[in-house]
Amino acid sequence: MAADVARRPRIEVLADEAVVGARVADLIAEAVQRRPHLVLGLASGSTPGPAYRELIRRASAGRLDMSRTTVFLLDEYVGLPHDHPGSYHATIRRELTDAVGIPDDAVHGPDVHGGDAAASCRAYEAAIEAAGGIDVQLLGIGRNGHIAFNEPGTPFEATTHVATLTETTRRDNARFFDSIDDVPSCALTQGPATILRARRLLLVATGAAKGPAVAAALEGPISPDCPASIVRRHPDAVAVLDAEVARQLGRDTLRSVSTDR
Ligand code: GLP
């Protein structure tokens, strides 16, 4: 059992973020082709951008039909108006779903506008369950090892909950706002337990700055101190990394890596 856990996730190393994006788009497109009513969990941030742009190219060329896909966001800021360009709902519509023909009512996020956050969190869990669960969950990783907005220390048992963002995370995300003062300090986020229930996880990381967090996730203890380490508890997780990240991983980790693309 220990050996089995140790070899998760499957790791793929590709040259750069463009090739990583094409590979992630392949994995999503294959899943959509197998199951047109795919339930897809999506991450925001810069990392998925190349994959989203590739999916848009394929859909625009008539090579991919995502019109029956349902989307669940990983997380959403608290305190932004619904149409604020920095909100994750607006971001995903702008960066993917509008352009690939996924209707707005098939794009779900935690409701951050109701007065009762705990009720919103429960409703989000129920909505995911009612959709049949998430088939494929895309994950980025923060420099401190966070996934979605699960900051270090979040219990692995947590489901969708209110998260307080660390200063590191707020600073890292300030580029999407006019100033750091505009970055919300709270979000509703799928919890580690929610993420672990998805049928497949795709962890994507590119750029040298993500190397230490990925090394901690794949080589350090499986612990809430590094929320992304939970991917090693998942039976079907794939980590798609670029060479700059992989350079910071140990030889043992890279032994079984696939680089043949
Ligand atoms: C945010 C998001 C995460 C994302 C992370 C990394 O905090 N909540 O879902 O993975 O940033 O973002 P980036 O890909 O821009 O580095």
CSV table of C-alpha atoms and ligand atoms in Angstrom, one decimal:
chain,number,residue,atom,x,y,z
A,1,MET,CA,0.0,0.0,0.0
A,2,ALA,CA,2.8,2.4,0.9
A,3,ALA,CA,4.4,1.8,-2.4
A,4,ASP,CA,1.1,2.3,-4.2
A,5,VAL,CA,0.6,5.7,-2.6
A,6,ALA,CA,4.1,6.7,-3.2
A,7,ARG,CA,3.8,6.4,-7.0
A,8,ARG,CA,0.8,8.6,-7.3
A,9,PRO,CA,0.2,10.8,-9.1
A,10,ARG,CA,1.3,9.9,-12.6
A,11,ILE,CA,3.7,12.6,-13.6
A,12,GLU,CA,4.2,14.0,-17.1
A,13,VAL,CA,7.0,16.5,-17.8
A,14,LEU,CA,6.8,18.6,-21.0
A,15,ALA,CA,9.0,21.3,-22.4
A,16,ASP,CA,7.1,24.5,-21.6
A,17,GLU,CA,3.8,26.0,-20.8
A,18,ALA,CA,2.6,25.9,-24.4
A,19,VAL,CA,3.1,22.1,-24.6
A,20,VAL,CA,1.7,21.7,-21.1
A,21,GLY,CA,-1.4,23.6,-22.2
A,22,ALA,CA,-1.8,21.4,-25.3
A,23,ARG,CA,-1.5,18.3,-23.2
A,24,VAL,CA,-4.1,19.4,-20.6
A,25,ALA,CA,-6.4,20.4,-23.5
A,26,ASP,CA,-5.9,16.9,-24.9
A,27,LEU,CA,-6.8,15.3,-21.6
A,28,ILE,CA,-10.0,17.5,-21.2
A,29,ALA,CA,-11.0,17.0,-24.9
A,30,GLU,CA,-10.6,13.2,-24.6
A,31,ALA,CA,-12.8,13.2,-21.5
A,32,VAL,CA,-15.5,15.4,-23.3
A,33,GLN,CA,-15.4,13.1,-26.3
A,34,ARG,CA,-15.9,10.0,-24.1
A,35,ARG,CA,-18.6,11.7,-22.1
A,36,PRO,CA,-20.3,14.8,-23.8
A,37,HIS,CA,-22.1,15.6,-20.5
A,38,LEU,CA,-18.8,15.8,-18.7
A,39,VAL,CA,-18.8,17.5,-15.3
A,40,LEU,CA,-15.7,19.6,-15.3
A,41,GLY,CA,-14.1,21.3,-12.3
A,42,LEU,CA,-12.1,24.4,-13.3
A,43,ALA,CA,-9.4,26.4,-11.8
A,44,SER,CA,-8.7,30.1,-12.3
A,45,GLY,CA,-5.3,31.9,-12.3
A,46,SER,CA,-2.7,32.1,-15.1
A,47,THR,CA,-1.6,28.4,-15.3
A,48,PRO,CA,-4.7,27.0,-17.1
A,49,GLY,CA,-4.7,29.9,-19.7
A,50,PRO,CA,-2.8,28.0,-22.4
A,51,ALA,CA,-5.0,25.0,-22.0
A,52,TYR,CA,-8.2,27.1,-22.2
A,53,ARG,CA,-6.9,28.9,-25.3
A,54,GLU,CA,-6.2,25.6,-27.0
A,55,LEU,CA,-9.7,24.3,-26.1
A,56,ILE,CA,-11.1,27.5,-27.6
A,57,ARG,CA,-9.1,26.9,-30.8
A,58,ARG,CA,-10.3,23.4,-31.1
A,59,ALA,CA,-14.0,24.3,-30.5
A,60,SER,CA,-13.7,27.2,-33.0
A,61,ALA,CA,-12.3,24.9,-35.6
A,62,GLY,CA,-15.3,22.5,-35.0
A,63,ARG,CA,-13.0,19.8,-33.6
A,64,LEU,CA,-14.5,19.8,-30.1
A,65,ASP,CA,-18.0,20.2,-28.8
A,66,MET,CA,-18.2,21.3,-25.2
A,67,SER,CA,-21.8,22.6,-25.4
A,68,ARG,CA,-23.1,19.8,-23.1
A,69,THR,CA,-20.3,20.2,-20.5
A,70,THR,CA,-21.2,21.3,-17.0
A,71,VAL,CA,-18.7,23.4,-15.1
A,72,PHE,CA,-18.1,23.8,-11.3
A,73,LEU,CA,-15.6,26.4,-10.2
A,74,LEU,CA,-13.1,25.5,-7.5
A,75,ASP,CA,-13.6,28.7,-5.6
A,76,GLU,CA,-15.0,32.3,-5.7
A,77,TYR,CA,-14.0,35.5,-4.0
A,78,VAL,CA,-16.3,37.0,-1.4
A,79,GLY,CA,-17.2,40.7,-1.7
A,80,LEU,CA,-16.9,41.3,-5.4
A,81,PRO,CA,-20.0,42.2,-7.4
A,82,HIS,CA,-21.2,39.4,-9.7
A,83,ASP,CA,-19.9,41.0,-12.9
A,84,HIS,CA,-16.5,42.2,-11.4
A,85,PRO,CA,-13.9,41.2,-14.0
A,86,GLY,CA,-11.7,39.7,-11.2
A,87,SER,CA,-14.5,37.3,-10.0
A,88,TYR,CA,-13.8,33.8,-11.0
A,89,HIS,CA,-17.2,33.4,-12.6
A,90,ALA,CA,-16.5,36.3,-14.9
A,91,THR,CA,-13.0,35.1,-15.5
A,92,ILE,CA,-14.0,31.6,-16.5
A,93,ARG,CA,-16.7,32.9,-18.8
A,94,ARG,CA,-14.2,35.3,-20.4
A,95,GLU,CA,-11.3,32.9,-20.7
A,96,LEU,CA,-13.2,29.7,-21.7
A,97,THR,CA,-16.9,28.9,-21.3
A,98,ASP,CA,-18.4,31.7,-23.5
A,99,ALA,CA,-16.0,31.0,-26.3
A,100,VAL,CA,-16.5,27.2,-26.3
A,101,GLY,CA,-20.3,27.4,-26.1
A,102,ILE,CA,-20.9,26.3,-22.5
A,103,PRO,CA,-24.1,28.2,-21.5
A,104,ASP,CA,-23.9,30.5,-18.5
A,105,ASP,CA,-26.4,28.4,-16.5
A,106,ALA,CA,-24.1,25.4,-16.8
A,107,VAL,CA,-21.3,27.3,-15.1
A,108,HIS,CA,-21.6,26.9,-11.3
A,109,GLY,CA,-19.7,28.6,-8.5
A,110,PRO,CA,-20.3,28.9,-4.8
A,111,ASP,CA,-22.9,31.6,-4.1
A,112,VAL,CA,-21.0,34.4,-2.5
A,113,HIS,CA,-23.9,36.9,-2.6
A,114,GLY,CA,-26.4,35.2,-0.2
A,115,GLY,CA,-26.2,36.3,3.4
A,116,ASP,CA,-25.6,32.8,4.8
A,117,ALA,CA,-22.2,31.5,3.8
A,118,ALA,CA,-22.6,28.2,5.6
A,119,ALA,CA,-25.8,27.6,3.6
A,120,SER,CA,-24.1,28.5,0.4
A,121,CYS,CA,-21.3,26.0,1.1
A,122,ARG,CA,-23.8,23.2,1.8
A,123,ALA,CA,-25.8,24.1,-1.3
A,124,TYR,CA,-22.6,24.0,-3.4
A,125,GLU,CA,-21.8,20.5,-2.2
A,126,ALA,CA,-25.4,19.4,-2.9
A,127,ALA,CA,-25.2,20.9,-6.4
A,128,ILE,CA,-22.0,19.0,-7.2
A,129,GLU,CA,-23.6,15.8,-5.9
A,130,ALA,CA,-26.8,16.4,-7.9
A,131,ALA,CA,-24.8,16.8,-11.1
A,132,GLY,CA,-23.4,13.3,-10.4
A,133,GLY,CA,-20.0,14.5,-9.0
A,134,ILE,CA,-17.1,16.1,-10.8
A,135,ASP,CA,-15.5,13.8,-13.5
A,136,VAL,CA,-12.3,15.8,-14.1
A,137,GLN,CA,-11.0,18.5,-11.8
A,138,LEU,CA,-8.3,20.8,-13.0
A,139,LEU,CA,-6.0,22.2,-10.3
A,140,GLY,CA,-3.3,24.9,-10.2
A,141,ILE,CA,-1.0,25.3,-7.2
A,142,GLY,CA,-0.1,28.3,-5.2
A,143,ARG,CA,3.5,29.1,-4.3
A,144,ASN,CA,2.7,28.1,-0.7
A,145,GLY,CA,1.1,24.8,-1.8
A,146,HIS,CA,-2.5,25.9,-1.8
A,147,ILE,CA,-5.0,24.3,-4.1
A,148,ALA,CA,-8.3,26.2,-4.8
A,149,PHE,CA,-8.2,28.6,-1.8
A,150,ASN,CA,-7.3,25.8,0.7
A,151,GLU,CA,-4.4,27.5,2.4
A,152,PRO,CA,-1.8,25.5,4.5
A,153,GLY,CA,-3.4,24.1,7.6
A,154,THR,CA,-6.8,23.5,6.1
A,155,PRO,CA,-7.9,20.0,7.4
A,156,PHE,CA,-8.1,17.4,4.6
A,157,GLU,CA,-11.7,16.6,5.9
A,158,ALA,CA,-13.0,20.1,5.0
A,159,THR,CA,-15.7,20.3,2.3
A,160,THR,CA,-16.7,23.7,0.7
A,161,HIS,CA,-16.1,26.4,3.3
A,162,VAL,CA,-15.2,30.0,3.9
A,163,ALA,CA,-11.4,30.6,3.6
A,164,THR,CA,-9.3,33.5,4.7
A,165,LEU,CA,-6.6,34.1,2.2
A,166,THR,CA,-2.9,34.4,3.3
A,167,GLU,CA,-1.0,37.6,2.4
A,168,THR,CA,1.2,35.5,0.0
A,169,THR,CA,-1.9,34.4,-1.9
A,170,ARG,CA,-3.4,38.0,-1.9
A,171,ARG,CA,-0.1,39.4,-3.2
A,172,ASP,CA,0.2,36.7,-5.9
A,173,ASN,CA,-3.3,37.4,-7.1
A,174,ALA,CA,-3.0,41.2,-6.9
A,175,ARG,CA,-2.1,41.3,-10.6
A,176,PHE,CA,-5.7,40.6,-11.5
A,177,PHE,CA,-6.8,43.7,-9.6
A,178,ASP,CA,-5.9,47.5,-9.6
A,179,SER,CA,-4.1,47.2,-6.3
A,180,ILE,CA,-3.5,44.7,-3.5
A,181,ASP,CA,-6.1,46.6,-1.4
A,182,ASP,CA,-8.7,45.5,-3.9
A,183,VAL,CA,-8.0,41.7,-3.5
A,184,PRO,CA,-10.7,40.2,-1.3
A,185,SER,CA,-9.5,38.6,1.9
A,186,CYS,CA,-12.1,35.8,1.9
A,187,ALA,CA,-13.4,33.2,-0.5
A,188,LEU,CA,-15.7,30.3,-0.6
A,189,THR,CA,-13.7,27.3,-1.8
A,190,GLN,CA,-14.2,23.6,-2.4
A,191,GLY,CA,-12.4,21.8,0.4
A,192,PRO,CA,-9.7,19.1,0.1
A,193,ALA,CA,-12.4,16.5,0.7
A,194,THR,CA,-14.5,17.9,-2.1
A,195,ILE,CA,-11.6,17.9,-4.5
A,196,LEU,CA,-10.6,14.3,-3.5
A,197,ARG,CA,-14.1,13.1,-4.5
A,198,ALA,CA,-13.6,14.1,-8.2
A,199,ARG,CA,-13.0,11.1,-10.3
A,200,ARG,CA,-9.8,12.4,-11.9
A,201,LEU,CA,-7.5,15.2,-10.8
A,202,LEU,CA,-5.2,17.1,-13.2
A,203,LEU,CA,-2.6,19.1,-11.3
A,204,VAL,CA,-0.9,21.6,-13.6
A,205,ALA,CA,2.2,23.7,-12.7
A,206,THR,CA,4.5,25.7,-14.9
A,207,GLY,CA,7.4,28.1,-14.2
A,208,ALA,CA,10.3,28.0,-11.8
A,209,ALA,CA,8.4,29.8,-9.0
A,210,LYS,CA,6.1,26.7,-8.6
A,211,GLY,CA,9.0,24.3,-8.2
A,212,PRO,CA,9.3,24.3,-4.4
A,213,ALA,CA,5.5,23.9,-3.9
A,214,VAL,CA,5.4,21.0,-6.4
A,215,ALA,CA,8.4,19.4,-4.7
A,216,ALA,CA,6.7,19.7,-1.3
A,217,ALA,CA,3.4,18.3,-2.7
A,218,LEU,CA,5.0,15.3,-4.5
A,219,GLU,CA,8.0,14.6,-2.2
A,220,GLY,CA,7.2,16.0,1.2
A,221,PRO,CA,4.8,14.6,3.8
A,222,ILE,CA,1.2,14.1,2.8
A,223,SER,CA,-0.1,16.8,5.2
A,224,PRO,CA,-2.4,19.8,5.5
A,225,ASP,CA,0.8,21.9,5.7
A,226,CYS,CA,0.9,21.4,1.9
A,227,PRO,CA,-2.7,21.2,0.7
A,228,ALA,CA,-1.6,20.0,-2.8
A,229,SER,CA,0.0,16.9,-1.3
A,230,ILE,CA,-3.6,15.5,-1.1
A,231,VAL,CA,-3.3,14.6,-4.8
A,232,ARG,CA,-1.2,11.6,-3.6
A,233,ARG,CA,-4.2,10.2,-1.9
A,234,HIS,CA,-6.2,10.2,-5.1
A,235,PRO,CA,-6.3,6.9,-7.2
A,236,ASP,CA,-6.4,8.7,-10.6
A,237,ALA,CA,-4.3,11.9,-10.4
A,238,VAL,CA,-2.1,13.3,-13.2
A,239,ALA,CA,0.5,16.0,-12.6
A,240,VAL,CA,1.4,17.8,-15.8
A,241,LEU,CA,4.6,19.9,-15.3
A,242,ASP,CA,7.0,21.9,-17.4
A,243,ALA,CA,10.7,21.4,-17.4
A,244,GLU,CA,11.4,24.4,-15.0
A,245,VAL,CA,9.2,22.8,-12.3
A,246,ALA,CA,10.6,19.3,-13.0
A,247,ARG,CA,14.2,20.5,-12.6
A,248,GLN,CA,13.4,21.1,-9.0
A,249,LEU,CA,12.2,17.5,-8.3
A,250,GLY,CA,14.4,14.7,-7.1
A,251,ARG,CA,15.6,11.8,-9.2
A,252,ASP,CA,13.4,9.3,-7.5
A,253,THR,CA,10.3,11.3,-8.3
A,254,LEU,CA,11.3,11.6,-12.0
A,255,ARG,CA,12.2,8.0,-12.5
A,256,SER,CA,8.8,6.9,-13.7
A,257,VAL,CA,8.0,10.2,-15.5
A,258,SER,CA,6.5,10.2,-19.0
A,259,THR,CA,8.3,12.8,-21.3
A,260,ASP,CA,7.4,11.2,-24.7
A,261,ARG,CA,5.2,14.0,-26.1
B,1,GLP,C1,-5.5,31.2,-6.9
B,1,GLP,C2,-6.6,30.2,-7.2
B,1,GLP,C3,-6.0,28.8,-7.4
B,1,GLP,C4,-4.9,28.8,-8.4
B,1,GLP,C5,-3.7,29.6,-7.8
B,1,GLP,C6,-2.5,29.6,-8.6
B,1,GLP,O1,-5.2,31.3,-5.6
B,1,GLP,N1,-7.6,30.2,-6.2
B,1,GLP,O2,-7.1,27.9,-7.9
B,1,GLP,O3,-4.4,27.5,-8.6
B,1,GLP,O4,-4.2,30.9,-7.6
B,1,GLP,O5,-2.7,30.6,-9.6
B,1,GLP,P1,-1.7,30.8,-10.9
B,1,GLP,O6,-2.0,29.7,-11.8
B,1,GLP,O7,-2.1,32.1,-11.4
B,1,GLP,O8,-0.3,30.7,-10.4
